[in-house]
XYZ file of C-alpha atoms in Angstrom:
644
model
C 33.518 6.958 -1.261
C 32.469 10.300 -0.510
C 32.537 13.410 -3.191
C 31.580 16.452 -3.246
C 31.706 19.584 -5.328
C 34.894 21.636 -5.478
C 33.360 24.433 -6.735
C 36.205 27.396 -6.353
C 38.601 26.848 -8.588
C 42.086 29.240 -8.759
C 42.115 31.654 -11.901
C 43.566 30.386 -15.364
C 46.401 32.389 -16.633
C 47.693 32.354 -20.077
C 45.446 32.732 -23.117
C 42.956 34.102 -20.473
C 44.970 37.321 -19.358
C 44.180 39.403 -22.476
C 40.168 38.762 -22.324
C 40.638 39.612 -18.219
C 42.320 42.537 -18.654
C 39.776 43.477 -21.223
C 36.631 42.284 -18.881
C 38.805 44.507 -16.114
C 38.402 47.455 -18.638
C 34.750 46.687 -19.155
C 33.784 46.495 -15.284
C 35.640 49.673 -15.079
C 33.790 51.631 -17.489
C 30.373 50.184 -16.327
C 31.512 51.609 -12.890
C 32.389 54.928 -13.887
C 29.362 55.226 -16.184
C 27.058 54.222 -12.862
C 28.885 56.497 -10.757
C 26.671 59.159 -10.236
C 24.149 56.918 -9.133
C 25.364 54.545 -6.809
C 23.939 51.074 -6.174
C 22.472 50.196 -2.812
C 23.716 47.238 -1.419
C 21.341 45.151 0.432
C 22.061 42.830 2.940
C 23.489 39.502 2.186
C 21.285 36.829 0.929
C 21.675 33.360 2.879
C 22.191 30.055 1.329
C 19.395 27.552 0.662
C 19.309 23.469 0.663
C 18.200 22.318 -2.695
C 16.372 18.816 -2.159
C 15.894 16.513 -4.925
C 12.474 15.332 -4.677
C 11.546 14.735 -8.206
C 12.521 12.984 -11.727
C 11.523 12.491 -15.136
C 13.226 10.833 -18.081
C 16.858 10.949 -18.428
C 19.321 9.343 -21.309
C 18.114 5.752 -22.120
C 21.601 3.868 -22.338
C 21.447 0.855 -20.925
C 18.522 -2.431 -21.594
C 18.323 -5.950 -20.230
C 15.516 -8.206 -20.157
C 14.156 -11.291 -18.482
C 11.900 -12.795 -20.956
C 8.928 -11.181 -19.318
C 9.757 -7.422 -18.677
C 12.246 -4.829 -20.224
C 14.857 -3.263 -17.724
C 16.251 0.126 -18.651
C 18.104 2.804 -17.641
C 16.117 6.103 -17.524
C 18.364 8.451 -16.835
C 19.215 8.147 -13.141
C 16.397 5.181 -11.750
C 15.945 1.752 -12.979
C 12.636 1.453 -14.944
C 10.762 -1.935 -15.285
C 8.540 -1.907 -18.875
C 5.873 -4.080 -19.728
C 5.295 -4.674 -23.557
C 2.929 -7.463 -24.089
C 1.438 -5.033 -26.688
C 5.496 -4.077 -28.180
C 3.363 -0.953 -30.375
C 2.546 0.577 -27.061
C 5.530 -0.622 -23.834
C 4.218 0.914 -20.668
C 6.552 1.724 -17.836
C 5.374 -0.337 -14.833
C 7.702 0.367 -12.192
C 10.487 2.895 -11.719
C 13.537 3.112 -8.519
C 15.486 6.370 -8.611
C 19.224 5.660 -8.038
C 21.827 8.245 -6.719
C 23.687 8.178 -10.478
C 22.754 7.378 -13.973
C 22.586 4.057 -14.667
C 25.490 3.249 -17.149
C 24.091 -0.455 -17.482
C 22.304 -3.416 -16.412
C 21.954 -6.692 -16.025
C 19.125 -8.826 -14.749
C 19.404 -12.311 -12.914
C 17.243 -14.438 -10.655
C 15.115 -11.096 -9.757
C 17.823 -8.836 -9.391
C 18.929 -6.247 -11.589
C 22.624 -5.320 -11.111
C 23.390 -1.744 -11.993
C 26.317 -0.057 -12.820
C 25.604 3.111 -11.793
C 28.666 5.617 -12.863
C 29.968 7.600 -9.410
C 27.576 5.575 -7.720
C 29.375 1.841 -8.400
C 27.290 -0.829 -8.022
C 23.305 -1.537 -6.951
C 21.088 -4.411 -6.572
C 17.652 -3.892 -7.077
C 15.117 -6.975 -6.531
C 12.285 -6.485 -9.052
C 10.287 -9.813 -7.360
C 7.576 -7.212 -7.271
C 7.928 -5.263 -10.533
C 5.512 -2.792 -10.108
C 7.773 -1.931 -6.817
C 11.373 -2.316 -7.656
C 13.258 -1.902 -4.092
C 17.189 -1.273 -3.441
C 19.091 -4.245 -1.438
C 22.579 -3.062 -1.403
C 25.180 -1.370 -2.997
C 29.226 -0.704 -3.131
C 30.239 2.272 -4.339
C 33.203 1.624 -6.316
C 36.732 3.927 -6.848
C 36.191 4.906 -10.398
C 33.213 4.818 -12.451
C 30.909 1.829 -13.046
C 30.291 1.540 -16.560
C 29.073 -2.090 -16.897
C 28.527 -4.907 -14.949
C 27.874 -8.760 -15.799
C 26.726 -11.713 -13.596
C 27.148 -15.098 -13.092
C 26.179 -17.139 -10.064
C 26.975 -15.383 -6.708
C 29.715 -13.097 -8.686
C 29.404 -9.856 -9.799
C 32.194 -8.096 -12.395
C 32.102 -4.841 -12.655
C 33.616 -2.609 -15.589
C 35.236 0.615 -13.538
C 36.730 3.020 -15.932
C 40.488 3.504 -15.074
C 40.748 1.298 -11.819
C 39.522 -1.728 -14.075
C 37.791 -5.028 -12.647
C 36.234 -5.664 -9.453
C 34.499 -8.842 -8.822
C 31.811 -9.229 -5.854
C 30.480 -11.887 -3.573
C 26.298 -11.243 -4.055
C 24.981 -13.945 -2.197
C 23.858 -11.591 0.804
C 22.752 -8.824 -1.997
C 22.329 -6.121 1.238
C 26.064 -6.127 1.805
C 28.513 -6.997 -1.381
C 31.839 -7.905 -1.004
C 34.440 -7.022 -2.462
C 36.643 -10.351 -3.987
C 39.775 -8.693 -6.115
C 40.249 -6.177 -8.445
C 42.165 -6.370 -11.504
C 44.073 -2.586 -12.037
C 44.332 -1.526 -15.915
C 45.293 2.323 -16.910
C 42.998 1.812 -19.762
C 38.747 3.105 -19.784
C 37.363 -0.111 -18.601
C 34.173 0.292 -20.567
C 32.524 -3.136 -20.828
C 32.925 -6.776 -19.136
C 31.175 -10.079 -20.924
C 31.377 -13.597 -19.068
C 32.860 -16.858 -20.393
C 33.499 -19.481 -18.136
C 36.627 -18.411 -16.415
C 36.971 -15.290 -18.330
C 36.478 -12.124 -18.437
C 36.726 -10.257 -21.961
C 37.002 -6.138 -21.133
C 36.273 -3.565 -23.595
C 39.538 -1.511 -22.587
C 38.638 1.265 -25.477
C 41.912 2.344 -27.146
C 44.064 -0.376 -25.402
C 41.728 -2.898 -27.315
C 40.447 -6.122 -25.768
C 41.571 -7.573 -22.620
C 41.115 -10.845 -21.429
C 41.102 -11.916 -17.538
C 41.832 -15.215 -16.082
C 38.866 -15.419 -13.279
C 38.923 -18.557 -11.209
C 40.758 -17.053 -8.634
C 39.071 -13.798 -7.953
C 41.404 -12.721 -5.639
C 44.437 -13.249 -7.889
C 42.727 -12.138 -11.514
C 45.520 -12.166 -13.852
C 45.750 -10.842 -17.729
C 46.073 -13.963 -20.117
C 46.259 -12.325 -23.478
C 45.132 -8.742 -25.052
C 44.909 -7.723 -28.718
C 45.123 -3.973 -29.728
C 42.426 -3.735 -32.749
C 42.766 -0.990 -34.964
C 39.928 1.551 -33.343
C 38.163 1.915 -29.814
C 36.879 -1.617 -28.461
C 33.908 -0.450 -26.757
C 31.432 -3.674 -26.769
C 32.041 -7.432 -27.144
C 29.896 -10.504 -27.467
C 31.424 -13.957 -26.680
C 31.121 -17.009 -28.279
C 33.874 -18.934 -27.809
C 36.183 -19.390 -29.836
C 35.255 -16.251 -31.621
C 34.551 -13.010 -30.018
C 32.734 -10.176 -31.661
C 34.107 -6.872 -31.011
C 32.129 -3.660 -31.676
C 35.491 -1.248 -32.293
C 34.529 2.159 -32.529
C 35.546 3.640 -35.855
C 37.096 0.185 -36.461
C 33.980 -1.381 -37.261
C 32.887 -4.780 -36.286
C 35.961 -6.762 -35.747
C 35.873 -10.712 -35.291
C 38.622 -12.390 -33.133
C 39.949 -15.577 -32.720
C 40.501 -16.533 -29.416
C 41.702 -19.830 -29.966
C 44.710 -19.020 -28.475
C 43.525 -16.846 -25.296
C 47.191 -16.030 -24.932
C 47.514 -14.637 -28.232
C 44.351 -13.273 -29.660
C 43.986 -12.516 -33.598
C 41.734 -10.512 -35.822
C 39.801 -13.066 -38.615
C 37.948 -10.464 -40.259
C 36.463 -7.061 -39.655
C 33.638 -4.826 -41.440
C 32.462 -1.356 -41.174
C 29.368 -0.285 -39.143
C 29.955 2.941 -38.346
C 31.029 4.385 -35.231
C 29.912 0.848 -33.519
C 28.972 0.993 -29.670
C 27.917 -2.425 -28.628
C 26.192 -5.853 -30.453
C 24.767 -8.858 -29.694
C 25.341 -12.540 -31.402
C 22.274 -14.137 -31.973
C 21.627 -17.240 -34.416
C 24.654 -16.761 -37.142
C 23.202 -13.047 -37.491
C 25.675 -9.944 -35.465
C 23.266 -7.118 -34.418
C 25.374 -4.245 -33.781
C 24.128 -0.077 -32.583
C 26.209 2.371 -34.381
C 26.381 6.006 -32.293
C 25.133 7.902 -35.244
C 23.738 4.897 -38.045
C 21.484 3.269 -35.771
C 21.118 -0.604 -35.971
C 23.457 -2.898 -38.751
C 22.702 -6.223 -38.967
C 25.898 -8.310 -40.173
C 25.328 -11.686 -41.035
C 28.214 -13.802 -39.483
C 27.919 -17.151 -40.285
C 30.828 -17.300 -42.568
C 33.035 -15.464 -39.760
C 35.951 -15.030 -42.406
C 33.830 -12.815 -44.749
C 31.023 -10.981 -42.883
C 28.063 -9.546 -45.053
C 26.005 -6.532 -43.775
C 22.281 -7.400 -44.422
C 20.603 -4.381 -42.996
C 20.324 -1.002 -41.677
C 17.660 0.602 -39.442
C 18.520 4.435 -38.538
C 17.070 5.327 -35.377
C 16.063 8.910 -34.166
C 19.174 9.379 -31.526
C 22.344 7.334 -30.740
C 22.251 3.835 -30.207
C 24.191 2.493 -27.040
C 22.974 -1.127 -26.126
C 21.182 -3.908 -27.426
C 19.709 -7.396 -26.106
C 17.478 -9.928 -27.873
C 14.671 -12.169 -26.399
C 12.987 -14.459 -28.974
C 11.948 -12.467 -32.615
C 12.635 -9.061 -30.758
C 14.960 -6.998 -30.176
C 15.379 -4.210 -27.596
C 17.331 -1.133 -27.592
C 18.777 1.673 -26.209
C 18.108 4.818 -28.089
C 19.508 7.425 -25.567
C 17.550 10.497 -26.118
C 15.007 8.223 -28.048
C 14.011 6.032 -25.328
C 14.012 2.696 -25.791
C 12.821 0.534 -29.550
C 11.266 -2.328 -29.427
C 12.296 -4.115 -33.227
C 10.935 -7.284 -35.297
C 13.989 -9.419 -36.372
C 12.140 -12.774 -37.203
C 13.495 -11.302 -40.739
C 16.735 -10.183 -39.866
C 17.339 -8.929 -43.710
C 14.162 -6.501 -42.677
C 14.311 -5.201 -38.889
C 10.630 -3.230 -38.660
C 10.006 -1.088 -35.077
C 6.920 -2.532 -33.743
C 7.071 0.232 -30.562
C 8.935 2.954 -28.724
C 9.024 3.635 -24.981
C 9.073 7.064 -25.626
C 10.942 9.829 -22.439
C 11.752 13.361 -21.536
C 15.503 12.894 -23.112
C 17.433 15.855 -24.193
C 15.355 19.169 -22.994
C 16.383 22.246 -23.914
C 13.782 24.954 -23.109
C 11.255 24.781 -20.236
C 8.406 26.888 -19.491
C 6.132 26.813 -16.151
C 2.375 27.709 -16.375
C 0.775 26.933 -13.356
C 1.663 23.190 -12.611
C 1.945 21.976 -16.059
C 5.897 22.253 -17.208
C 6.234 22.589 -20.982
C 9.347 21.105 -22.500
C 11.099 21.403 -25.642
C 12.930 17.577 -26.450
C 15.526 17.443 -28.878
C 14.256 14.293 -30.418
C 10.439 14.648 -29.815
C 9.204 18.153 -30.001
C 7.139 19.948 -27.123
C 6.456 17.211 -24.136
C 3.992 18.579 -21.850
C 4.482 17.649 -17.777
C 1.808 17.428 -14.722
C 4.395 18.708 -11.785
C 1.129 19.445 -9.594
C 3.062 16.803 -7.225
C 6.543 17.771 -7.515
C 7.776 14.880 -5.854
C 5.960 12.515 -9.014
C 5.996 14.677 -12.428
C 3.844 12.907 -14.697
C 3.808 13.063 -18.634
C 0.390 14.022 -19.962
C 1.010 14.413 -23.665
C 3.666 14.965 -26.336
C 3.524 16.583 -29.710
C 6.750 15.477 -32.024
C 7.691 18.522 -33.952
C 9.079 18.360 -37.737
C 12.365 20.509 -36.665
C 14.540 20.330 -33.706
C 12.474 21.890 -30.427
C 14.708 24.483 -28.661
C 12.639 26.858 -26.889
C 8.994 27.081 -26.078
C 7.032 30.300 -24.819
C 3.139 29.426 -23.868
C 0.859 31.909 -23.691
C -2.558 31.657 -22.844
C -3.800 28.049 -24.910
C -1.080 28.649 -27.233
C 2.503 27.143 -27.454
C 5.226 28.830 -29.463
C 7.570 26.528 -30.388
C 11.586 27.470 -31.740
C 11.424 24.634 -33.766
C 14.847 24.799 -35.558
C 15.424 24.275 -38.879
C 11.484 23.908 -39.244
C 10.785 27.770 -37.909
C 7.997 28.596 -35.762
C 5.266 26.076 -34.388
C 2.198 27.319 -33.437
C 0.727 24.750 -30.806
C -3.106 24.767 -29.037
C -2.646 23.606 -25.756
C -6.062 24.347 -24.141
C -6.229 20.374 -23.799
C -2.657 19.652 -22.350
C -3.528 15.955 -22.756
C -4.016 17.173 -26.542
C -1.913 19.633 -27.816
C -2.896 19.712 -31.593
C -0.911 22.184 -34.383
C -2.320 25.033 -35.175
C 0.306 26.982 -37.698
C 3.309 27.338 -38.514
C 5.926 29.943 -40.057
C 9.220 29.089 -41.722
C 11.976 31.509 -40.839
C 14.913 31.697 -43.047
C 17.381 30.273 -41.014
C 16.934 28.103 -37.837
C 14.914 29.053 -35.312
C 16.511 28.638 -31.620
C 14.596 31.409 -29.320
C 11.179 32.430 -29.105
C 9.072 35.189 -26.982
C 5.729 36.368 -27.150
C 4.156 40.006 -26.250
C 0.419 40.243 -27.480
C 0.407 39.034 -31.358
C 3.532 39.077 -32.388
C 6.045 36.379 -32.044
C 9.850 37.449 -31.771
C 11.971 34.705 -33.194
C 15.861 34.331 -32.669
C 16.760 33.050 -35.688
C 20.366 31.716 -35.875
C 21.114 32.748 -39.681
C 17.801 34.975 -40.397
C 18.291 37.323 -37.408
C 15.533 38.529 -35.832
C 12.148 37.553 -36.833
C 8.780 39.609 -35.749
C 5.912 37.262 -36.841
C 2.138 38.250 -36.499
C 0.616 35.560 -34.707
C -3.073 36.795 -34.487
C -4.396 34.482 -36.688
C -2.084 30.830 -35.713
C -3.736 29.158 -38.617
C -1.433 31.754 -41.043
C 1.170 33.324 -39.092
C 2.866 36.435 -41.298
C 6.014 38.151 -41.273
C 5.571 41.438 -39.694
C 9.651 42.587 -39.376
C 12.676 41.317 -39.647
C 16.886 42.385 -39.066
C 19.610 40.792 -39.843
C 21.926 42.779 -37.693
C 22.409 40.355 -35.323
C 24.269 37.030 -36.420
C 23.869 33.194 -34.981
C 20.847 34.515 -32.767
C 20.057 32.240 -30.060
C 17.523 33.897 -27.604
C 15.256 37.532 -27.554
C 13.200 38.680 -24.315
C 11.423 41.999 -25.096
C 10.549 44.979 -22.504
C 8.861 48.689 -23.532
C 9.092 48.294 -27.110
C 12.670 47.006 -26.945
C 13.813 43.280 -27.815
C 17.145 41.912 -26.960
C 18.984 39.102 -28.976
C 21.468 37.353 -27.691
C 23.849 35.171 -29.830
C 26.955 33.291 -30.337
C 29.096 36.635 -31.443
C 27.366 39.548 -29.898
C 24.987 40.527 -26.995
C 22.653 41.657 -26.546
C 21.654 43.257 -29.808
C 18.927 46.171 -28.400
C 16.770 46.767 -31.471
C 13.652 49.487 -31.327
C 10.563 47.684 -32.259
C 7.660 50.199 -31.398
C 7.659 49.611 -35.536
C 7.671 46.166 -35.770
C 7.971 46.185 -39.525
C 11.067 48.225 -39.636
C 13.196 47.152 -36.237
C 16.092 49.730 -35.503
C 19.632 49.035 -33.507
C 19.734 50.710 -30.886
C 23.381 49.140 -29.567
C 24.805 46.199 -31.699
C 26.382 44.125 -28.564
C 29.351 42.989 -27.593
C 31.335 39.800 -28.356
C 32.632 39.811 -24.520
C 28.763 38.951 -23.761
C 28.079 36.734 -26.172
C 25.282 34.225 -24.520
C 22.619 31.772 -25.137
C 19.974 33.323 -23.708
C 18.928 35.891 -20.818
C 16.724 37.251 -18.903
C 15.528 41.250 -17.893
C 14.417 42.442 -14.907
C 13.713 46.373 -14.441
C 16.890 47.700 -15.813
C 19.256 45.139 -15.531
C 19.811 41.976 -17.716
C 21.494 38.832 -16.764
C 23.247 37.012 -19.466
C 23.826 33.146 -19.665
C 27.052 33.833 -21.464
C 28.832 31.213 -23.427
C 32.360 31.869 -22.314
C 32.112 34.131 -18.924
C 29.418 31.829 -16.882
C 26.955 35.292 -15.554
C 26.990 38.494 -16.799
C 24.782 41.452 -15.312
C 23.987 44.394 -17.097
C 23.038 47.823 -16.322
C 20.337 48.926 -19.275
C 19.082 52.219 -17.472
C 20.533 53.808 -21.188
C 19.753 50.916 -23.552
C 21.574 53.020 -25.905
C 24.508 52.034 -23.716
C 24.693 48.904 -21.879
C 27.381 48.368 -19.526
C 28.854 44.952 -17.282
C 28.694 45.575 -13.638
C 28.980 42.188 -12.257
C 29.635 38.749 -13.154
C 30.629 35.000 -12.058
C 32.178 32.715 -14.439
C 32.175 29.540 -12.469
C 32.259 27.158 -14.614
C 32.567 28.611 -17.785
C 29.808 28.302 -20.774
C 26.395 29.069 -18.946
C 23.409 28.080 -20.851
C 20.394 29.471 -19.312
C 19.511 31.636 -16.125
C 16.417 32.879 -14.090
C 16.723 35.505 -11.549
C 14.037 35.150 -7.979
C 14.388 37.945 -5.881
C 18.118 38.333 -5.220
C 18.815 34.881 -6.273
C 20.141 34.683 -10.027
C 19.760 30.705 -11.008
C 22.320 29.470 -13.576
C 22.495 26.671 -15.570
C 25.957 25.562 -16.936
C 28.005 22.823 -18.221
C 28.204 21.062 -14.626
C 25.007 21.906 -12.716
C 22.865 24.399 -11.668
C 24.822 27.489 -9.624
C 23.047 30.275 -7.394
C 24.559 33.687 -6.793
C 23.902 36.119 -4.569
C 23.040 38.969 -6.554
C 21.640 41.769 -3.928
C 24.857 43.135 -4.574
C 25.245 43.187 -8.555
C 28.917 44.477 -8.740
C 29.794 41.673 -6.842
C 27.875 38.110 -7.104
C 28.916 36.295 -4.708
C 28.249 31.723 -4.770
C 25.696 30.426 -2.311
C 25.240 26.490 -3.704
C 25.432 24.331 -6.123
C 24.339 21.085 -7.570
C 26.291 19.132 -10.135
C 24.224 17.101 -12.690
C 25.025 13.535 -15.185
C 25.101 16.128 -18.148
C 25.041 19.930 -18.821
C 22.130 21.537 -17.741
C 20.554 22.988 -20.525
C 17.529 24.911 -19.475
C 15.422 26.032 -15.765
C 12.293 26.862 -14.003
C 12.124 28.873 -10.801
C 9.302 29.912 -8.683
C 8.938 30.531 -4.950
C 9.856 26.867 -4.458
C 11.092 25.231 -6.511
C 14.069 24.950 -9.211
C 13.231 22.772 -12.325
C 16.329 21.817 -14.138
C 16.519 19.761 -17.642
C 19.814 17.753 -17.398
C 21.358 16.695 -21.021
C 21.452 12.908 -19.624
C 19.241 12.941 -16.699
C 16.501 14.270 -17.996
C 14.053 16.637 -15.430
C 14.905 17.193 -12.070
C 13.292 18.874 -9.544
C 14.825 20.515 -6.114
C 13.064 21.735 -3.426
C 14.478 24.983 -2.106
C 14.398 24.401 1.569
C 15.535 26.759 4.690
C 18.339 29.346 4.388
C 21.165 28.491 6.455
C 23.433 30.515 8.300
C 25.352 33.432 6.863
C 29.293 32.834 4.873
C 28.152 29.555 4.571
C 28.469 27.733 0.875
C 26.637 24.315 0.584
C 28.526 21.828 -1.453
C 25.941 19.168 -1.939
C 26.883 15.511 -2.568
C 27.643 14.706 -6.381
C 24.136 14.186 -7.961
C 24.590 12.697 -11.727
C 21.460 12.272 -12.147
């Protein structure tokens, strides 16, 4: 099935008119103001390939395991993990995949993958050090999970429901039949002749398969939240519901399923039976344990939180493996199941949301583990030297010289020494009054975007005891601050850019408070112009010749909510809820698309130099594009659907 990105889209109407006709007034007056000195135009930039050639981390949803090795999901490539020491799994083997792997399942040296727009691969892992592709089908919908038995593989499809395969020649599946359902096919678990679907708010189905090209619905039961896993054991099945808890049906009667008992677990995602004892992830709890062996009154026994959501679970002897998401994958003790204990973490590049090139080491900022420091001196195989987990929540980095400057959320500044990348130790910190979410550094002070405190102008010189130099609060839910010739702009969730004078750092002046039509997440200034990730108009691009004065002459709101953006030459680089997006911006009253790439998850942050585009994808974790020949003029490139 071919796709590709539709990226012009016709104008909304409705609540949108008022906030165009104001934007109309805006460009307007920015136009009139600009008048008397008129923009040149340059010629029109050409388009550019972007080539993936690189990937690192990604959204750990997905585990499976052989008895010998540990098969996950890294965001979009299979990764094979070795953890005959479980305090310290090493990743032994990794196969990129066109799509972020949604699940697995491993059998007779195959893993089967279900690989969201991608539908289904088969990867043999004979050699696990050098997991190869065999063959794939790329399903209507999207491939959410996929179970195995014999020469038959079912795969979960969203909307379009079942398909079952013929693997036996693994290079070419065939399709068998397909069993349609309206309902978010989510999950599919093998008993004999049966298939039990996780069919989300239409409950649990269950599928007659011995004929696969006539599947046929035998029974269905509607439980009271979102069935979204299931473990079979015949004639009970195990239902991890959503909101509803862990819910235990009687199957009995295939034709008329009934609920025997239920018990809450959170928001539960998916579980595994093992030994009388239920082992269910919730998305936000972690890990419950339920003992199950009375199935009429089920007893929760334990709870293990874990540092991100929990999405899938499997069990091999006395351990227990599982999917942490942004987390990476936990390797758990449950010879007590009363007292779960982590033995190890495979830890990854999850959720990024600041980057920061110096020279070929990439500097991240991880949601769930701090500042994560990257070798991209071969682009095409970025390599994780070190990692130092942060107290807060990492949103932004700045590095400077040996020094990292860390936006460390609630947790304020973090003062990292990075002369060692393969050692980053803390140097200082400084707790801002609020939480901390954009950093920049000019000499020895640190300017700190501070969403309730404001701005925040810290004296860095000595990093062992950083001190407050200046501070305003005249700019609310502050999310980013560049600075240029003694002026610092903050941008923020209800204004931007707030222009304050700071030639007196200790006594910061407005110079123009902002406007809510611009407000962004963060920005970036080049001579007199600034271009604004905005939150609801995609690109803005201001003219700051009079700071005292700002005014919009250009824009491009493809996509809506933008959240960060680099400018090369007359290339602006955006980074928004669907992809990355770049404009042609020799002519600023007029940006006009060149190309775009659409990612698993938003992109939250980028890197551009002279070539190359580094992007940090909510669920596929780093990507890297090579920006390769321009093509011919009026010519947008719609590249193929990349989730991951």
């Amino acid at each position: 099935m071919s796709r590709f990105l539709v990226a012009f889209r016709l104008p909304r109407v409705h609540a949108l008119v008022v906030l165009g006709l104001v934007m109309g007034l805006l460009f307007s007056f920015g136009a009139m103001r600009s008048a008397a000195a008129p923009l040149t135009q340059e010629p029109p930039v050409l388009p550019e390939t972007l080539n993936l050639i690189g990937t690192l981390g990604g959204s750990v949803v997905a585990v499976d395991s052989d008895g010998t090795f540990i098969y996950i999901g890294e965001g979009s490539g299979l990764a094979v993990i070795q953890a005959e020491n479980p305090a310290a799994p090493v990743r032994i083997g990794r196969l990129a995949l066109p799509n972020v792997v949604e699940a697995v399942a491993v059998a007779n040296n195959r893993v089967y993958v279900a690989a969201g727009l991608a539908g289904l691969q088969i990867v043999d892992v004979t050699t696990p050090t050098a997991p190869t592709l065999l063959g794939s089908f790329d399903t209507p919908g999207i491939a959410r999970d996929v179970a195995v038995a014999g020469d038959r593989a079912y795969v979960a499809d969203s909307a379009p429901g079942l398909h079952v395969f013929d693997v036996s020649d693994p290079t070419a599946p065939a399709l068998l039949g397909s069993y349609m359902i309206p309902s978010n096919i989510t999950g599919v678990h093998l008993s004999g002749d049966r298939a039990y679907l996780s069919a989300g708010a239409a409950g649990m189905q269950i599928i007659d398969t011995s004929d696969p090209a006539n599947l046929s619905l035998i029974g269905s039961i509607d439980t009271s939240g979102s069935t979204l896993g299931i473990a079979v054991a015949e004639p009970l099945v195990y239902v991890a519901d959503g909101a509803g808890g862990l819910q235990i049906v009687d199957v009995s009667n295939a034709a008329n399923p009934i609920v025997r008992s239920s018990i809450p677990v959170g928001i539960a995602d998916a579980l595994i039976v093992n030994n009388g004892t239920a082992y269910v992830t919730s998305r936000e709890d972690g890990l419950y344990v339920v003992d199950v062996t009375d199935p009429a009154n089920p007893l929760t026994i334990a709870e293990l939180d874990t540092s991100d959501r929990a999405t899938d679970i499997t069990v091999v002897g006395n351990q227990l493996y599982l999917a942490d998401e942004g987390g990476g994958l936990v390797i758990m003790a449950i010879d007590n199941p009363t007292a779960p204990t982590v033995l190890g973490s495979y830890d990854i590049l999850g959720d990024a949301l600041g980057l920061q090139l110096s020279g070929t080491i990439l500097y991240a900022t991880d949601r769930n583990s701090g500042l994560q420091i990257i070798d991209v001196s071969n682009p095409s195989a970025p390599m994780m030297i070190a990692g130092l987990d942060t107290t807060g929540t990492a949103y932004d980095v700045t590095v400077l010289g040996t020094r990292a400057y860390v936006a460390d959320g609630g947790d304020g500044l973090q003062i990292i020494d990075v002369s060692n990348p393969a050692a980053p130790a803390l140097l200082g910190r400084f707790d801002t009054p609020g939480s901390a979410r954009g950093v920049t550094v000019v000499d020895d002070l640190a300017y700190v975007a501070d969403y309730f405190g404001g701005l925040q102008i810290i004296d860095v010189s000595n990093p062992a005891a950083p001190t407050l130099r200046g501070s305003s609060t005249d700019v609310e839910l502050a999310l980013g601050v560049r600075v240029q010739n003694d002026l610092a702009y903050v941008v923020g969730e209800l204004s931007s850019p707030v222009i304050f004078n700071v030639a007196n750092p200790a006594a910061p002046a407005v110079v123009n408070g902002g406007s809510p039509l611009w407000n962004a997440r963060r920005l970036q200034i080049v001579g007199d112009r600034v271009y604004l990730a905005g939150q609801t108009g995609g690109l803005h691009i201001l003219d700051i010749s009079d700071p005292t004065m700002p005014a919009q002459i250009g824009g491009l709101n493809p996509n809506g909510a933008a959240y960060d953006v680099r400018v090369q030459g007359n290339r602006a680089y955006v980074a928004d809820l669907l992809g990355l997006r770049v404009a042609d911006i020799s002519n600023p009253r007029a940006p006009r698309p060149l190309s775009a790439v659409t990612t698993a998850g938003a992109a939250r942050a980028l890197e551009v130099n002279a070539e190359l585009v580094y992007i940090a994808d909510a669920r596929a974790g780093l990507k890297i594009f090579q920006r390769g020949p321009e093509t011919a003029p009026d010519q947008v490139i719609f590249l193929p659907l990349i989730d991951g």
